[in-house]
Coordinates of C-alpha atoms in Angstrom, one line a residue:
Chain A
G1 CA -27.3 -24.4 6.7
A2 CA -24.3 -24.4 9.1
V3 CA -23.5 -21.1 10.8
V4 CA -20.2 -19.6 11.6
S5 CA -20.1 -16.6 13.9
Q6 CA -17.3 -14.1 14.4
H7 CA -16.8 -11.7 17.2
P8 CA -16.2 -8.8 17.3
S9 CA -17.5 -7.4 14.0
W10 CA -15.5 -4.2 14.3
V11 CA -12.6 -3.3 16.5
I12 CA -10.5 -0.1 16.7
C13 CA -7.4 -0.3 18.8
K14 CA -4.2 1.7 19.4
S15 CA -0.9 0.7 17.9
G16 CA 1.0 -1.7 20.0
T17 CA -1.9 -3.4 21.7
S18 CA -3.2 -6.9 21.0
V19 CA -6.6 -7.8 19.7
K20 CA -8.4 -11.2 19.8
I21 CA -11.0 -12.3 17.3
E22 CA -13.2 -15.3 17.9
C23 CA -14.6 -17.7 15.4
R24 CA -17.3 -20.2 16.4
S25 CA -19.1 -22.9 14.6
L26 CA -22.6 -22.7 16.1
D27 CA -24.3 -25.9 15.0
F28 CA -21.5 -28.2 13.9
Q29 CA -18.1 -29.3 15.0
A30 CA -15.1 -28.2 13.0
T31 CA -11.8 -29.9 13.3
T32 CA -10.3 -27.4 10.8
M33 CA -10.9 -23.7 10.5
F34 CA -9.3 -21.2 8.3
W35 CA -8.3 -17.6 8.7
Y36 CA -8.3 -15.2 5.8
R37 CA -7.3 -11.5 5.5
Q38 CA -8.7 -9.1 3.0
F39 CA -7.4 -5.7 2.3
P40 CA -9.7 -3.1 0.6
K41 CA -10.6 -3.9 -2.9
Q42 CA -8.5 -7.1 -2.8
S43 CA -9.2 -10.8 -2.7
L44 CA -9.1 -13.0 0.4
M45 CA -5.7 -14.3 1.2
L46 CA -5.4 -17.5 3.3
M47 CA -3.3 -16.8 6.4
A48 CA -3.4 -20.0 8.3
T49 CA -5.2 -23.3 8.8
S50 CA -6.3 -23.8 12.4
N51 CA -6.4 -27.4 13.6
E52 CA -8.1 -28.5 16.8
G53 CA -5.7 -29.8 19.3
S54 CA -2.6 -29.0 17.4
K55 CA -0.6 -26.1 16.1
A56 CA -1.8 -23.9 13.3
T57 CA -0.3 -24.1 9.9
Y58 CA 0.7 -20.7 8.5
E59 CA 1.0 -19.7 4.9
Q60 CA 4.2 -18.4 3.6
G61 CA 4.9 -14.8 4.6
V62 CA 2.5 -14.8 7.6
E63 CA 4.3 -14.2 10.9
K64 CA 3.1 -16.9 13.3
D65 CA 4.4 -14.9 16.3
K66 CA 2.3 -11.9 15.3
F67 CA -0.9 -13.8 14.4
L68 CA -1.4 -16.3 17.2
I69 CA -4.0 -18.9 16.5
N70 CA -5.6 -21.2 19.0
H71 CA -8.1 -23.9 18.2
A72 CA -9.2 -24.7 21.8
S73 CA -12.2 -26.8 21.0
L74 CA -14.1 -28.3 18.1
T75 CA -16.3 -25.1 17.9
L76 CA -13.9 -22.3 18.6
S77 CA -10.8 -20.8 17.0
T78 CA -9.2 -17.5 18.0
L79 CA -6.9 -15.2 16.1
T80 CA -4.9 -12.8 18.2
V81 CA -3.1 -10.0 16.5
T82 CA -0.2 -9.1 18.8
S83 CA 1.4 -5.7 19.0
A84 CA -0.9 -4.4 16.2
H85 CA 0.3 -1.8 13.8
P86 CA -1.6 0.3 11.3
E87 CA -0.5 -2.0 8.5
D88 CA -2.4 -4.8 10.2
S89 CA -5.7 -3.0 9.7
S90 CA -7.8 -5.3 7.5
F91 CA -10.9 -7.4 7.3
Y92 CA -10.4 -10.8 8.8
I93 CA -12.7 -13.6 7.9
C94 CA -12.8 -17.1 9.3
S95 CA -14.3 -20.2 7.9
A96 CA -15.0 -23.7 9.0
R97 CA -15.3 -26.9 6.9
L98 CA -18.3 -29.1 7.5
Q99 CA -17.3 -32.7 7.7
G100 CA -19.0 -35.0 5.3
T101 CA -19.9 -32.5 2.6
G102 CA -16.6 -30.6 2.9
E103 CA -18.5 -27.4 2.3
L104 CA -16.9 -24.3 3.7
F105 CA -18.9 -21.8 5.8
F106 CA -17.8 -18.3 6.4
G107 CA -18.1 -16.0 9.4
E108 CA -19.4 -12.4 9.1
G109 CA -15.9 -11.0 9.2
S110 CA -14.1 -8.7 11.7
R111 CA -12.8 -5.3 10.6
L112 CA -9.7 -4.3 12.5
T113 CA -8.6 -0.7 12.5
V114 CA -5.3 0.1 14.2
L115 CA -4.7 3.8 14.9
Chain B
E1 CA 1.1 -23.7 -6.0
L2 CA -2.5 -23.2 -7.0
K3 CA -3.2 -19.9 -8.7
V4 CA -6.7 -18.7 -9.5
E5 CA -7.3 -15.8 -11.8
Q6 CA -10.5 -14.0 -12.8
N7 CA -11.3 -11.9 -15.8
P8 CA -12.3 -9.2 -15.9
L9 CA -11.3 -7.5 -12.6
F10 CA -13.8 -4.8 -13.0
L11 CA -17.0 -4.7 -15.0
S12 CA -19.4 -1.9 -15.5
M13 CA -22.5 -2.8 -17.5
Q14 CA -25.9 -1.5 -18.3
E15 CA -29.0 -3.0 -16.9
G16 CA -30.5 -5.6 -19.2
K17 CA -27.2 -6.7 -20.8
N18 CA -25.5 -10.1 -20.6
Y19 CA -21.9 -10.8 -19.7
T20 CA -19.6 -13.6 -18.6
I21 CA -17.0 -13.7 -15.9
Y22 CA -14.2 -16.2 -16.3
C23 CA -12.2 -18.1 -13.6
N24 CA -9.0 -20.0 -14.6
Y25 CA -7.1 -22.1 -12.2
S26 CA -3.7 -23.7 -12.5
T27 CA -3.8 -27.2 -11.0
T28 CA -6.3 -30.0 -10.8
S29 CA -9.3 -29.5 -8.5
D30 CA -12.5 -31.4 -7.7
R31 CA -14.5 -28.5 -6.5
L32 CA -15.1 -24.9 -7.4
Y33 CA -17.2 -22.3 -5.7
W34 CA -18.7 -18.9 -6.6
Y35 CA -19.3 -16.3 -3.9
R36 CA -20.8 -12.8 -3.8
Q37 CA -19.5 -10.1 -1.5
D38 CA -21.2 -6.8 -0.8
P39 CA -19.2 -3.9 0.5
G40 CA -18.2 -4.3 4.1
K41 CA -19.8 -7.8 4.3
S42 CA -18.6 -11.3 4.3
L43 CA -19.2 -13.9 1.6
E44 CA -22.5 -15.2 0.3
S45 CA -22.3 -18.7 -1.3
L46 CA -23.8 -18.7 -4.8
F47 CA -22.8 -22.0 -6.4
V48 CA -20.8 -25.2 -5.7
L49 CA -19.6 -27.0 -8.8
L50 CA -18.4 -30.6 -8.2
S51 CA -17.8 -32.2 -11.6
N52 CA -16.8 -31.6 -15.1
G53 CA -19.6 -30.2 -17.1
A54 CA -21.6 -29.1 -14.1
V55 CA -24.0 -26.3 -14.7
K56 CA -26.0 -24.5 -12.1
Q57 CA -28.5 -21.6 -12.4
E58 CA -30.1 -19.3 -9.8
G59 CA -32.1 -16.4 -11.1
R60 CA -30.0 -14.3 -13.5
L61 CA -26.8 -16.1 -12.7
M62 CA -25.5 -19.4 -14.2
A63 CA -22.2 -21.1 -13.4
S64 CA -20.4 -23.8 -15.3
L65 CA -17.3 -25.9 -14.9
D66 CA -14.9 -27.4 -17.3
T67 CA -12.3 -29.3 -15.3
K68 CA -10.3 -30.3 -18.4
A69 CA -9.8 -26.6 -19.3
R70 CA -9.5 -25.6 -15.6
L71 CA -12.1 -23.0 -16.4
S72 CA -15.3 -21.9 -14.8
T73 CA -17.7 -19.2 -16.0
L74 CA -20.3 -17.1 -14.3
H75 CA -22.9 -15.8 -16.8
I76 CA -25.1 -12.9 -16.0
T77 CA -28.3 -12.6 -17.9
A78 CA -30.2 -9.3 -18.2
A79 CA -28.3 -7.7 -15.4
V80 CA -30.1 -5.6 -12.8
H81 CA -28.7 -3.1 -10.3
D82 CA -29.1 -5.5 -7.4
L83 CA -26.4 -7.7 -8.9
S84 CA -23.8 -5.0 -8.2
A85 CA -21.2 -6.6 -5.9
T86 CA -17.8 -8.3 -6.1
Y87 CA -17.8 -11.9 -7.3
F88 CA -15.2 -14.4 -6.3
C89 CA -14.5 -17.9 -7.5
A90 CA -12.6 -20.2 -5.2
V91 CA -11.0 -23.5 -5.8
D92 CA -10.3 -26.4 -3.4
W93 CA -6.6 -27.2 -3.7
K94 CA -6.6 -30.9 -4.3
G95 CA -4.5 -32.8 -1.8
T96 CA -4.8 -30.0 0.8
D97 CA -7.6 -28.7 2.9
K98 CA -7.3 -25.2 1.5
L99 CA -9.6 -23.1 -0.5
I100 CA -7.9 -20.5 -2.7
F101 CA -9.7 -17.5 -3.9
G102 CA -9.6 -15.8 -7.3
T103 CA -8.7 -12.2 -7.8
G104 CA -12.3 -11.1 -7.7
T105 CA -14.5 -9.3 -10.2
R106 CA -16.2 -6.1 -9.2
L107 CA -19.5 -5.7 -11.0
Q108 CA -21.3 -2.4 -11.3
V109 CA -24.7 -2.4 -13.0
F110 CA -26.1 1.0 -14.0
P111 CA -29.5 2.0 -15.4

């Protein structure tokens, strides 16, 4: 099956710094990728839809200036958490949709802890 | 807006017993997924249901879809400890590219 890889798996940073998370589709091209956030013991909440070659579409309540998304190529989307604060600590999961079948494949997730 | 609700939110059951998890969604959809999530891990795809009346089975798990009732079920047969995890249903929001997740059901199977 199709593989989506995220990096890093775990990151700890100080408050006020920025953190970049990468999401790659390894064996297929993805014009659309999605970023989800999951707080402990909660469901996955869609943050934004990342579109190759155009601006990301953010869900209501998600600050686009805080969560910068760049979809630079058909296999790479990045999420940058700017000026991170402890409340941004969460599990971030990306996914990519396989053209044709439309099936969604998920990355391994990135756990962000902001001290 | 598409809302996806699961019931129950938490389930503790004895090994060998059967139980059903329910997933209700609020608007029309063509596709419903079931995922498993272990603590600290990402999602494992279990089932993709594409049409009304679809039924799929894998081991002790069986999923079904009723698009008219906007309801999917995940039935657990003769539960074993290895099934302990959180289970999510997710629905393709028709007319958009988005996948919306249910609230999740945390399953705990004890001896």
